[in-house]
Short mmCIF file of N, CA and C in Angstrom, two decimals:
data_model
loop_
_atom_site.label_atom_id
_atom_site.label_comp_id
_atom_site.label_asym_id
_atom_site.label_seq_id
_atom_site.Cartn_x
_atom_site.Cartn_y
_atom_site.Cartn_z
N UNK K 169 -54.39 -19.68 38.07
CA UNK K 169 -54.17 -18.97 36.84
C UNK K 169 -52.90 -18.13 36.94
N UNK K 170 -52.25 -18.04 35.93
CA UNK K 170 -51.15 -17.15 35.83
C UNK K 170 -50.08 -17.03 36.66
N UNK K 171 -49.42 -19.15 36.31
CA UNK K 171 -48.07 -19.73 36.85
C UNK K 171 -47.16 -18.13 36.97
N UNK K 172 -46.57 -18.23 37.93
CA UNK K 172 -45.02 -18.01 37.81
C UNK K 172 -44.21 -18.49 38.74
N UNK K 173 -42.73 -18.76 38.02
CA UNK K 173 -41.78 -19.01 38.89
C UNK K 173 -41.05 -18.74 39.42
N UNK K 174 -40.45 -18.96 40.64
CA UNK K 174 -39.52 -18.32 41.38
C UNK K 174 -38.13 -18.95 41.95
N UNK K 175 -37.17 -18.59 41.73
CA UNK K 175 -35.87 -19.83 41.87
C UNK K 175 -35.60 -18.95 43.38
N UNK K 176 -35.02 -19.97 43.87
CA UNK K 176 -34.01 -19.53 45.45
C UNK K 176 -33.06 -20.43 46.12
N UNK K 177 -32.06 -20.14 46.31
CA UNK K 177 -30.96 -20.98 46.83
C UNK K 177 -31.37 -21.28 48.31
N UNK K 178 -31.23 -22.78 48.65
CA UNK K 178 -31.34 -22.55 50.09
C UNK K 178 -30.78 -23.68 50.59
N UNK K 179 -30.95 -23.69 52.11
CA UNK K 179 -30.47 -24.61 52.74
C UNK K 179 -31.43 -24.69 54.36
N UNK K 180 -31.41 -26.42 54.50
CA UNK K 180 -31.69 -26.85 55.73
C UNK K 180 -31.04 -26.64 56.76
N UNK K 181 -31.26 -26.94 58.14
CA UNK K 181 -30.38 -26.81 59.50
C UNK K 181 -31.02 -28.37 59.52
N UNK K 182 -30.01 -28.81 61.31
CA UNK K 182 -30.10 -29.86 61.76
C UNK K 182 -31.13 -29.27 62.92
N UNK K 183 -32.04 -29.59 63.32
CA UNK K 183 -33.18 -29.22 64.27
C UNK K 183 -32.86 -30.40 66.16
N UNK K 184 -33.33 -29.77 66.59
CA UNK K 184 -32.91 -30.76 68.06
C UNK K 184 -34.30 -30.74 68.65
N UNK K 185 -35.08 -31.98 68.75
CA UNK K 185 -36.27 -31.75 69.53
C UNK K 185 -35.91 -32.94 70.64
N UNK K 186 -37.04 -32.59 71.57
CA UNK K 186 -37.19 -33.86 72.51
C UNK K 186 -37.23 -33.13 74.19
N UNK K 187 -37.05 -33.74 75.04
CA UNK K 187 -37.67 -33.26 76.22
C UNK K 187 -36.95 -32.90 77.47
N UNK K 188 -37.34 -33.16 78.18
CA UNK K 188 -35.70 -32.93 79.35
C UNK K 188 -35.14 -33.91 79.45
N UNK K 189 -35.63 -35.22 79.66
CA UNK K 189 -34.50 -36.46 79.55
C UNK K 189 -33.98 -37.06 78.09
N UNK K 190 -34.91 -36.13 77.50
CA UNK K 190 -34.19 -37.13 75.99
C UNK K 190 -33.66 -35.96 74.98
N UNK K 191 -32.93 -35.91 74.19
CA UNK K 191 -32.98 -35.04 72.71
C UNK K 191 -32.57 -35.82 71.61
N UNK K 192 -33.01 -35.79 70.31
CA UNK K 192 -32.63 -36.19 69.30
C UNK K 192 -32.38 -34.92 68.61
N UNK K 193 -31.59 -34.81 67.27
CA UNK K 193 -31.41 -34.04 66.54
C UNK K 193 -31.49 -34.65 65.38
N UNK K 194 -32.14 -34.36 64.82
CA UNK K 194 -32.15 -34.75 63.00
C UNK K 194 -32.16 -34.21 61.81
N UNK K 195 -32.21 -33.89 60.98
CA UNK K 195 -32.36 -33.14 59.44
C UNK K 195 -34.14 -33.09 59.13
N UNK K 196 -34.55 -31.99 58.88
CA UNK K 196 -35.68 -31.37 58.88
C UNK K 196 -36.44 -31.20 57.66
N UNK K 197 -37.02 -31.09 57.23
CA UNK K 197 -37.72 -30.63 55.74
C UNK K 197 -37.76 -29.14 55.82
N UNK K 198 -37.61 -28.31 56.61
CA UNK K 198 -38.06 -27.06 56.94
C UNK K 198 -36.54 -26.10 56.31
N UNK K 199 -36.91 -25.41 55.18
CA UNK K 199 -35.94 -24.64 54.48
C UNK K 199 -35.77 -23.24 54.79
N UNK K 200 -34.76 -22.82 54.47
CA UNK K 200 -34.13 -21.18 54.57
C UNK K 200 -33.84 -20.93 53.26
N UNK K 201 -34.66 -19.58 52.83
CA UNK K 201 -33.94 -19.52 51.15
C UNK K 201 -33.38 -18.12 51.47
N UNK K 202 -32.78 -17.80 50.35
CA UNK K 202 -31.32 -16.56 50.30
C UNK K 202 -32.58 -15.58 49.82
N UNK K 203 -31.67 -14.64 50.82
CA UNK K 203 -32.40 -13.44 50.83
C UNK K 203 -33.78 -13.00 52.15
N UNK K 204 -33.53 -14.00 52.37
CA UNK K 204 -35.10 -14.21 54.02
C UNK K 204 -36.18 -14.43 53.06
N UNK K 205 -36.09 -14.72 51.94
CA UNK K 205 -37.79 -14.64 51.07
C UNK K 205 -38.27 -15.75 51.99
N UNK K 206 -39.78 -15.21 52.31
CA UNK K 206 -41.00 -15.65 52.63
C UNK K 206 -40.32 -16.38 54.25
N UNK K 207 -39.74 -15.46 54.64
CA UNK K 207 -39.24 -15.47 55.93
C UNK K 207 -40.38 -15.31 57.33
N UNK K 208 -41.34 -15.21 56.86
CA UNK K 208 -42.57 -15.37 57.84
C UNK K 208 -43.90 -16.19 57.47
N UNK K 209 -43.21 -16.75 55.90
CA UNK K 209 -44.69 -17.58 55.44
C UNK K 209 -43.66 -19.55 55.80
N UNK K 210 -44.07 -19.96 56.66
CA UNK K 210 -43.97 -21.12 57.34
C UNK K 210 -44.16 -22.21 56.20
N UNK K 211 -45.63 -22.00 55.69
CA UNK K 211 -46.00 -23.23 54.45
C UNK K 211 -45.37 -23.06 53.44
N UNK K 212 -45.07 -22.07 53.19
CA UNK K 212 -44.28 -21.95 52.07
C UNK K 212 -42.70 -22.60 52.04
N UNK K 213 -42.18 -22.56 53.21
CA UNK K 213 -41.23 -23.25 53.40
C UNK K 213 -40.63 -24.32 53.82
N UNK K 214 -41.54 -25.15 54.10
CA UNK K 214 -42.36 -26.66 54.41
C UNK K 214 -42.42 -27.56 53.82
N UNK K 215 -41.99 -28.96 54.08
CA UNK K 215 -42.42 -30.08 52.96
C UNK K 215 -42.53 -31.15 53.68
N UNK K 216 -43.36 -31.52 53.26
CA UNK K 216 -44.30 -32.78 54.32
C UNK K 216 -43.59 -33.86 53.15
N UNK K 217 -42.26 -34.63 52.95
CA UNK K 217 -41.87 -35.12 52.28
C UNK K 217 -40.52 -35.89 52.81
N UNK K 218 -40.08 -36.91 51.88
CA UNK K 218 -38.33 -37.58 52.91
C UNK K 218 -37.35 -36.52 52.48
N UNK K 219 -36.59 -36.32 53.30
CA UNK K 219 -35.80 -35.79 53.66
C UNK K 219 -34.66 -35.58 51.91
N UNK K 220 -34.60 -37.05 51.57
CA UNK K 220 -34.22 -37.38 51.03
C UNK K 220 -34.05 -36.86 49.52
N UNK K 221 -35.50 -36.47 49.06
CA UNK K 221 -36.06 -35.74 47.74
C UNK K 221 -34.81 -34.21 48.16
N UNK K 222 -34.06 -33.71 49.33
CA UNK K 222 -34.08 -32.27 49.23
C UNK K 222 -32.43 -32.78 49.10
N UNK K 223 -31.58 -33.73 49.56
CA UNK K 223 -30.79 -34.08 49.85
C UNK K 223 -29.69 -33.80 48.68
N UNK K 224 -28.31 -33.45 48.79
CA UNK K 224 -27.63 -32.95 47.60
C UNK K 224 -27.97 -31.58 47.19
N UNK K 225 -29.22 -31.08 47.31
CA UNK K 225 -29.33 -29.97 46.06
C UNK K 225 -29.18 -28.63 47.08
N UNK K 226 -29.28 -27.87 46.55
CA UNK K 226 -29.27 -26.34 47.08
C UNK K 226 -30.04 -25.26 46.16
N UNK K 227 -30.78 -25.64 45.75
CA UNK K 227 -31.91 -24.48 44.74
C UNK K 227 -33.27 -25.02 45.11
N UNK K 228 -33.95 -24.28 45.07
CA UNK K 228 -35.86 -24.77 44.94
C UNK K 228 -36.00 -23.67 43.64
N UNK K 229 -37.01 -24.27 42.73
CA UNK K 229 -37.52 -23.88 41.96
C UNK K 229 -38.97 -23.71 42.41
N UNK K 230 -39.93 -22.56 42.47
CA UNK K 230 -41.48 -22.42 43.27
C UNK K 230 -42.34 -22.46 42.27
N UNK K 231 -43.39 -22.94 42.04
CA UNK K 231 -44.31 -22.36 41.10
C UNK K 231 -45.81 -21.81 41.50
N UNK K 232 -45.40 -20.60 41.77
CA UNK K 232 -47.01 -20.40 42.39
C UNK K 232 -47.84 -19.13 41.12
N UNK K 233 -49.23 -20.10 41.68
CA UNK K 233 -50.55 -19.17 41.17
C UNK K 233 -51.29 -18.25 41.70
N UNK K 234 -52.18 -17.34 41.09
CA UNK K 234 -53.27 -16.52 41.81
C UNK K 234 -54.20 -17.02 42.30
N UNK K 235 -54.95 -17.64 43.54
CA UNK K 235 -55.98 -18.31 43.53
C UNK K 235 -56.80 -17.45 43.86
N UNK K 236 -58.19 -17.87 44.09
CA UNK K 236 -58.99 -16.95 44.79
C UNK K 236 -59.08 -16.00 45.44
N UNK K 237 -59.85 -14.99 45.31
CA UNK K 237 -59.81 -13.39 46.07
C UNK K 237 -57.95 -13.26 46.00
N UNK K 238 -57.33 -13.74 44.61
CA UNK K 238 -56.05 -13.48 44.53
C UNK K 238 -55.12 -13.60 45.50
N UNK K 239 -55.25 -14.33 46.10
CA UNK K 239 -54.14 -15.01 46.98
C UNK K 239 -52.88 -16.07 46.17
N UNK K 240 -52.01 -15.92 46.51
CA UNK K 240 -50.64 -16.97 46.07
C UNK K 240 -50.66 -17.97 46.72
N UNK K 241 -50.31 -18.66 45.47
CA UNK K 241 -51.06 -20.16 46.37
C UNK K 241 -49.74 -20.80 45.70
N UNK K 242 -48.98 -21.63 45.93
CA UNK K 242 -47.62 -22.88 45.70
C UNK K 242 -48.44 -24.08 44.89
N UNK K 243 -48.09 -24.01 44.15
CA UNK K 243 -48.90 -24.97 43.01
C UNK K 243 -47.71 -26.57 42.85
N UNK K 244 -46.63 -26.30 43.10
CA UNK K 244 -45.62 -27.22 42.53
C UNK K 244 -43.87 -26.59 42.96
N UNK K 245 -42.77 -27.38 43.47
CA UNK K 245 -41.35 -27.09 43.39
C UNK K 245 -40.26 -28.19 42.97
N UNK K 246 -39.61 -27.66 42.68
CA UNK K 246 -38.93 -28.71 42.43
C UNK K 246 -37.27 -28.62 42.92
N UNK K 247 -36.77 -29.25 43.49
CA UNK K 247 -35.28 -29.48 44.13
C UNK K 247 -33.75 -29.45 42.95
N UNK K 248 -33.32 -29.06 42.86
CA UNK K 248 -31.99 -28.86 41.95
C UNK K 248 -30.88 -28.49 42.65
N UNK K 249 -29.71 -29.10 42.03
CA UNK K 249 -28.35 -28.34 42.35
C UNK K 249 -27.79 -27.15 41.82
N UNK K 250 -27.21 -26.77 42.26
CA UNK K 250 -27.11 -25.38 41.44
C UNK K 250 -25.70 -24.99 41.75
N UNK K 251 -24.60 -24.79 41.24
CA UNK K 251 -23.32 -24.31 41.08
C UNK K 251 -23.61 -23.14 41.50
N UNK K 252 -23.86 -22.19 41.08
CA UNK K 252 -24.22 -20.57 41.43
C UNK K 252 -24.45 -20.37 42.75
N UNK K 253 -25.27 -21.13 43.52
CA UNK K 253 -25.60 -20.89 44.77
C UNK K 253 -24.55 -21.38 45.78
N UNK K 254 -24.18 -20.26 46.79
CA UNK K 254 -22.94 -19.84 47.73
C UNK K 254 -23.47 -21.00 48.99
N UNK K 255 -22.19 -21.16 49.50
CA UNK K 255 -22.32 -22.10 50.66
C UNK K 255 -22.98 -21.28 51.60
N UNK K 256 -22.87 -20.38 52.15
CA UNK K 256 -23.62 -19.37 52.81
C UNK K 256 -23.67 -18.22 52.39
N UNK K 257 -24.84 -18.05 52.94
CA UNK K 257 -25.89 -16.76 52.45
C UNK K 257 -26.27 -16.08 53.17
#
């Protein structure tokens, strides 16, 4: 109950995993938005999705609700480009 939305400019890093004999580095789903928002909420900044859907853009649009015992819950986002938003932040 009682959408609202929240816009934020952001951007991915290149991540390096792997072990002592091996490393790969690849492009991540895991976002940074301007300003540190929700700089300690992990799911919130998360997308179990290709890479691909985030690719080009630099804005998230959020849409979160009140759920139960009023908690914020991420209902829906959506990926956009955005002129306005600075190469770094």
């Amino acid at each position: 109950m009682n959408p609202r939305k929240e816009t934020y400019c952001f951007k991915s890093k290149i991540a390096e995993v792997g072990g002592r004999n091996s490393h790969q580095k690849g492009k991540t789903t895991y976002i940074y938005l301007s300003g540190d928002a929700y700089k300690y909420s992990y799911m919130t900044r998360s997308f179990f999705i290709d890479y691909k859907k985030m690719w080009g853009n630099n804005q998230i649009i959020y849409t979160f609700e009140r759920g139960i015992f009023g908690l914020k819950v991420r209902k829906d986002y959506k990926f956009i480009y955005s002129e306005s938003c600075p190469d770094n932040y």
